[in-house]
PDB file of C-alpha atoms in Angstrom:
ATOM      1  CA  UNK A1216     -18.364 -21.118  30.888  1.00 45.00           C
ATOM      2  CA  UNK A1217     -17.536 -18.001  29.030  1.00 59.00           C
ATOM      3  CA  UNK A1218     -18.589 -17.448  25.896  1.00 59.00           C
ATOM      4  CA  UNK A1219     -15.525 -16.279  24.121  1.00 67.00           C
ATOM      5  CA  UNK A1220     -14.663 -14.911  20.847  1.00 75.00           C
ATOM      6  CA  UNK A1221     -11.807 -16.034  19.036  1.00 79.00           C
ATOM      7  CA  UNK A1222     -10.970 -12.798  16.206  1.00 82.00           C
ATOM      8  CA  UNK A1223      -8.084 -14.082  14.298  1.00 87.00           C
ATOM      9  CA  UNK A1224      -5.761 -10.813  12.914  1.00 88.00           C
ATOM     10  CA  UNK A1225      -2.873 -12.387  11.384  1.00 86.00           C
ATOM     11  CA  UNK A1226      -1.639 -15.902  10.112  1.00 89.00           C
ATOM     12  CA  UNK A1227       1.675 -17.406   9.349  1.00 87.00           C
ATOM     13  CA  UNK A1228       0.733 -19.619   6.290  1.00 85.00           C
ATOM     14  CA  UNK A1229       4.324 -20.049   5.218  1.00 84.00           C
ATOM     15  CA  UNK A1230       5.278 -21.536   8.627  1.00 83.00           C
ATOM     16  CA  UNK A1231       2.901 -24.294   7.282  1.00 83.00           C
ATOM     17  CA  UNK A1232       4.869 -24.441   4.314  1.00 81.00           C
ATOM     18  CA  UNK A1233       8.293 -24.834   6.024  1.00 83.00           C
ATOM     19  CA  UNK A1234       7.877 -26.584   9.059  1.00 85.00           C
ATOM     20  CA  UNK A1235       6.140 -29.658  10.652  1.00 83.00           C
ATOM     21  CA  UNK A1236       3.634 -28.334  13.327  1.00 87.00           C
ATOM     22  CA  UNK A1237       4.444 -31.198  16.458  1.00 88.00           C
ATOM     23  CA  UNK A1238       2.511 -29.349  19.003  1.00 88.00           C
ATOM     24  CA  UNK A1239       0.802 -25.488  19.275  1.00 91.00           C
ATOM     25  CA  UNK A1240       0.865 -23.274  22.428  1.00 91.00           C
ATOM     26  CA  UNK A1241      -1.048 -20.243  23.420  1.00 92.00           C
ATOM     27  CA  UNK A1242       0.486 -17.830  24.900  1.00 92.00           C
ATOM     28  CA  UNK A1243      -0.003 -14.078  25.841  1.00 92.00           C
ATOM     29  CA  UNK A1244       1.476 -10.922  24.736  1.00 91.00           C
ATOM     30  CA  UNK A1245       3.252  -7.983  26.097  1.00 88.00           C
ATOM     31  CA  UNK A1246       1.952  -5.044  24.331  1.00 85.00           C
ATOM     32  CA  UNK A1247       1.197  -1.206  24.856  1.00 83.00           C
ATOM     33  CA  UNK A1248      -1.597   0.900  23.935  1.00 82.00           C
ATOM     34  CA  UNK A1249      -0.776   2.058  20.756  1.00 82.00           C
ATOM     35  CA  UNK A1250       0.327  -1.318  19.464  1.00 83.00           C
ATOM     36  CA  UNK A1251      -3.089  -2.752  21.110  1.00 86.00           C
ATOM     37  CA  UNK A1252      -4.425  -0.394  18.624  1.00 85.00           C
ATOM     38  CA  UNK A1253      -2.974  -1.471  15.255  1.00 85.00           C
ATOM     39  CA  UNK A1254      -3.318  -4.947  16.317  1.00 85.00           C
ATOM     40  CA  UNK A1255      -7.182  -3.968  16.257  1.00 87.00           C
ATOM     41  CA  UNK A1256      -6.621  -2.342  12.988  1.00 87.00           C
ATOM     42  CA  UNK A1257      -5.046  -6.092  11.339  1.00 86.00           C
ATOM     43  CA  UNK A1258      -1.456  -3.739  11.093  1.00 86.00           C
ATOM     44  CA  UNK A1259       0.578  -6.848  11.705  1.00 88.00           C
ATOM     45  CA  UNK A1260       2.906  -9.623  10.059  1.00 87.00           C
ATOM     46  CA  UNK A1261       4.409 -12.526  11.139  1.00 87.00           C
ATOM     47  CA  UNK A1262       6.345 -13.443   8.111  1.00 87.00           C
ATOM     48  CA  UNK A1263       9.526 -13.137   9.380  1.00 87.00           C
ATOM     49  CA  UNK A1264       8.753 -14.014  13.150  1.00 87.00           C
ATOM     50  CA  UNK A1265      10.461 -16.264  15.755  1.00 87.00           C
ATOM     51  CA  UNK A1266      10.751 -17.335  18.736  1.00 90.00           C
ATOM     52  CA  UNK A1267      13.780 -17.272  21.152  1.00 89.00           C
ATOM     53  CA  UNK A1268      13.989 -18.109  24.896  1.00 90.00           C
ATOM     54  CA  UNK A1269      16.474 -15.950  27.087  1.00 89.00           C
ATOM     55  CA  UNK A1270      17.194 -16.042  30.456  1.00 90.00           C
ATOM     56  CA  UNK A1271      13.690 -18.207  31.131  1.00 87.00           C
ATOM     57  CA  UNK A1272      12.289 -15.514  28.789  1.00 91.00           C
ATOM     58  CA  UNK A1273       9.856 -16.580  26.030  1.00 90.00           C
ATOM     59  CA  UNK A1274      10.999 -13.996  22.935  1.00 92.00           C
ATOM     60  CA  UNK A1275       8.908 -12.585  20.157  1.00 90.00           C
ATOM     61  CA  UNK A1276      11.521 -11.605  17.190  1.00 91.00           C
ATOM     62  CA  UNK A1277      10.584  -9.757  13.689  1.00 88.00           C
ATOM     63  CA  UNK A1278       7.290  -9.454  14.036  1.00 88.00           C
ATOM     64  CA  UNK A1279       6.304  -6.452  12.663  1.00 87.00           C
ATOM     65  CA  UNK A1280       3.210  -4.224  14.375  1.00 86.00           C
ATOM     66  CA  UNK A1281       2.541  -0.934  12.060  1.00 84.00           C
ATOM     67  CA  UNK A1282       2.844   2.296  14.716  1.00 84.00           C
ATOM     68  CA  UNK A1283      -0.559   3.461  15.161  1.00 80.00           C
ATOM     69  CA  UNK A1284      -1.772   7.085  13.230  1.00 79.00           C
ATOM     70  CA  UNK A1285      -2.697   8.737  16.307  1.00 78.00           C
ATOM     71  CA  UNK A1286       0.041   7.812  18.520  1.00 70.00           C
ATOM     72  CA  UNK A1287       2.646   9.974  18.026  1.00 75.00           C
ATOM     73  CA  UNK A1288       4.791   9.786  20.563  1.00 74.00           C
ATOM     74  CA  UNK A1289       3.647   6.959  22.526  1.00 69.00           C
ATOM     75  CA  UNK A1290       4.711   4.584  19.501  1.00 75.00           C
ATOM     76  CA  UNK A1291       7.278   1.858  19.537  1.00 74.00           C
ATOM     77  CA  UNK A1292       9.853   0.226  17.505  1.00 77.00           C
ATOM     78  CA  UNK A1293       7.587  -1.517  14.822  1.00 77.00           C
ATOM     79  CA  UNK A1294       9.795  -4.965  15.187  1.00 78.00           C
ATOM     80  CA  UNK A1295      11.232  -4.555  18.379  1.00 85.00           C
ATOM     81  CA  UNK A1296      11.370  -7.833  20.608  1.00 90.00           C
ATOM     82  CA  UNK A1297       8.269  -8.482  22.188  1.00 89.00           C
ATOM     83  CA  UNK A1298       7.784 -10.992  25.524  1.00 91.00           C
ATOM     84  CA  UNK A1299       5.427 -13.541  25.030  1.00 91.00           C
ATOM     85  CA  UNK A1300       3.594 -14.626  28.398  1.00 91.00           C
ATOM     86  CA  UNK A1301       3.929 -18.214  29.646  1.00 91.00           C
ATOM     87  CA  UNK A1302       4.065 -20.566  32.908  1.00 93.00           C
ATOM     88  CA  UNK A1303       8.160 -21.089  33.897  1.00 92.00           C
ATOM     89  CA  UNK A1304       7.726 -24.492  33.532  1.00 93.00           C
ATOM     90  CA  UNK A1305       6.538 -24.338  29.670  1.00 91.00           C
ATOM     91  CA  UNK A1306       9.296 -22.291  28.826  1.00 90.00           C
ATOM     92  CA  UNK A1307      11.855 -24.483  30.477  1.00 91.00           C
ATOM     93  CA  UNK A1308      10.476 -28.106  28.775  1.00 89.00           C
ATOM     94  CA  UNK A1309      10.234 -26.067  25.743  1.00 88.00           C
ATOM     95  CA  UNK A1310      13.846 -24.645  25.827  1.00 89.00           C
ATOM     96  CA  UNK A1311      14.801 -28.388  26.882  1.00 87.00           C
ATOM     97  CA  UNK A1312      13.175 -29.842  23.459  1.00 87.00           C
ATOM     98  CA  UNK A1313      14.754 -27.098  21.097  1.00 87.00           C
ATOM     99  CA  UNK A1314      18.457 -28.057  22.712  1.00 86.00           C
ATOM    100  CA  UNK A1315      18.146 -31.794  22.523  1.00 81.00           C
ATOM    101  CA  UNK A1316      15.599 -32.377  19.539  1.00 79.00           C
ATOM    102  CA  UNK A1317      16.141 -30.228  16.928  1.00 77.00           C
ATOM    103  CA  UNK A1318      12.859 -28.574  17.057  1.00 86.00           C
ATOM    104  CA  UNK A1319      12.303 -24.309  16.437  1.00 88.00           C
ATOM    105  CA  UNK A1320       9.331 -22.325  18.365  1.00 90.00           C
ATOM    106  CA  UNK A1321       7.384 -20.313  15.588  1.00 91.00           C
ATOM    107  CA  UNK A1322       4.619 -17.810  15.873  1.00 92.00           C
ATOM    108  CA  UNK A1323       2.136 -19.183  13.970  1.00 92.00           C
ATOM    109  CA  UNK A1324      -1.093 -16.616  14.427  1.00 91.00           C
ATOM    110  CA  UNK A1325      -2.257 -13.481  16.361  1.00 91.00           C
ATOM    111  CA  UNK A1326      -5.619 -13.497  17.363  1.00 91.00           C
ATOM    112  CA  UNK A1327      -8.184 -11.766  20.053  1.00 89.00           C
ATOM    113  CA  UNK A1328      -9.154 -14.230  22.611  1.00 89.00           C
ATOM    114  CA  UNK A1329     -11.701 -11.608  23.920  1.00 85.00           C
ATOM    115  CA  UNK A1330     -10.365  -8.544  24.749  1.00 85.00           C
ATOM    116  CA  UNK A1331      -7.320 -10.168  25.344  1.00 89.00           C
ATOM    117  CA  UNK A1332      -4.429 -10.287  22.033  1.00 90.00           C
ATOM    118  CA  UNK A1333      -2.785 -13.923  22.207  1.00 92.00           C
ATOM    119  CA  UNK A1334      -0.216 -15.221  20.059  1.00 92.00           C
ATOM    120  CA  UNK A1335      -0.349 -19.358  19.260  1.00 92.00           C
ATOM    121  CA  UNK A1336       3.215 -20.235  18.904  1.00 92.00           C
ATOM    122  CA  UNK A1337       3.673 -23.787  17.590  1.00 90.00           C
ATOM    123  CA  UNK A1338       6.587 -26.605  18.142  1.00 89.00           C
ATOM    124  CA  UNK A1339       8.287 -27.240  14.854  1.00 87.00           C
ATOM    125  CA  UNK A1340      10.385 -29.357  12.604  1.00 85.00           C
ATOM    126  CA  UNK A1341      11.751 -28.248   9.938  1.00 81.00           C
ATOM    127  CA  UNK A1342      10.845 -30.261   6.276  1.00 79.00           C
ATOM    128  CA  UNK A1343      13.273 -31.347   3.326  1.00 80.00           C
ATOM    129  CA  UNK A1344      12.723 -30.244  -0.144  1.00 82.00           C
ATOM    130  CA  UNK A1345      11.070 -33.443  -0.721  1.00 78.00           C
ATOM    131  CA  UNK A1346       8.644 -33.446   1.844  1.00 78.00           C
ATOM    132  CA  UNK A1347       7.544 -30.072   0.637  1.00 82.00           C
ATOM    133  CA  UNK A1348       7.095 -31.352  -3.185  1.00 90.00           C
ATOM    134  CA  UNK A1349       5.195 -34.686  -1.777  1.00 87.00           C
ATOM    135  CA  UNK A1350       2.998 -31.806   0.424  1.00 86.00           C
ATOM    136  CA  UNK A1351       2.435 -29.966  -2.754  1.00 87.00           C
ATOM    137  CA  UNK A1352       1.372 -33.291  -4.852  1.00 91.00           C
ATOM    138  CA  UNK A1353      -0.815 -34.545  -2.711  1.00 89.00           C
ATOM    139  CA  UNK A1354      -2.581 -30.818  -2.958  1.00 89.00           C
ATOM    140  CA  UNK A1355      -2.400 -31.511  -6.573  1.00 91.00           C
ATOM    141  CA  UNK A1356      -4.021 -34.458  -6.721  1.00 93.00           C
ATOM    142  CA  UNK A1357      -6.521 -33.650  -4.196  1.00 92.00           C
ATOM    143  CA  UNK A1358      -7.428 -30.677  -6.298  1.00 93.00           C
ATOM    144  CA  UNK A1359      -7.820 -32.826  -9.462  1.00 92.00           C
ATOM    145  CA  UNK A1360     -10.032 -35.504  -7.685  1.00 92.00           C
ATOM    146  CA  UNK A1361     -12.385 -32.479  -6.260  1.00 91.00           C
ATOM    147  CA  UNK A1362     -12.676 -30.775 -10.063  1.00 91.00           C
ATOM    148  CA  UNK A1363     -13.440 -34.134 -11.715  1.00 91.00           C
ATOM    149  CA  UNK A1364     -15.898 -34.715  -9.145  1.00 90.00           C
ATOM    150  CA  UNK A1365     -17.497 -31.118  -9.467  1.00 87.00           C
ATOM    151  CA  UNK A1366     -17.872 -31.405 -13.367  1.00 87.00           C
ATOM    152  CA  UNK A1367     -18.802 -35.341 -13.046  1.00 86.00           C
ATOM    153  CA  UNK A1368     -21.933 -34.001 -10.456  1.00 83.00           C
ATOM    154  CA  UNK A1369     -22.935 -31.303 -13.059  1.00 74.00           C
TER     155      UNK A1369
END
């Protein structure tokens, strides 16, 4: 077994926020050189990102790679739509679960899985305003329990 190195270069921490994570995927990216480059450099966001699936396509929307300094020419569109690699069969019980379900395919980081730049795009739900507030209590008081314990242990 290979010993692999997992480099993470950009998170989507307000997917988190937004959305229930059901079920994360792994999937590939189609890049070129220059944006292999500033994907190196950490020259990406995902805060605006989503996934769509077209014509048995798996879609990268609105994520936004910086062009590279030294590219000149050879750069591209900074959000233009980028295909994301997975089996046929994914795609198509995917697309089947975001028509019946009322679930939404969200890029939720960009890491190096290697050499390789992968993209884990998770199955969501989307939450209330109330399930958001509970989230945020239960941070609160998880917080509060950790302090009191940090000052009791002094």
């Amino acid at each position: 077994m290979k010993n692999e190195t997992f480099e993470t270069v950009a998170q989507n921490k307000k997917a988190f926020h937004n959305y229930f994570v059901e079920e994360k995927f792994e999937t590939g990216i189609e890049l070129f050189g220059t944006e292999v480059k500033s994907v190196r450099l950490g020259k990406v966001s995902l805060k605006e990102a989503w996934c769509s699936i077209t014509d048995g396509q798996l879609l990268l929307n609105g994520m936004h790679i910086s062009p590279y300094e030294k590219g000149n020419i050879f750069n591209k569109d900074p959000v233009r739509v980028k295909r994301l690699l997975m089996h046929k069969r994914e795609i198509m019980r995917l697309l089947g679960l975001i028509k019946q379900a009322g679930y939404t395919l969200v890029p939720l980081s960009v890491y190096f899985k290697g050499s390789l730049v992968k993209v884990c795009v998770g199955l969501c739900k989307g939450k209330k305003l109330y399930d958001k507030r509970s989230v945020m209590a239960k941070k609160d008081a998880q917080r509060k329990i950790e302090r009191t314990i940090k000052e009791y242990n002094r």
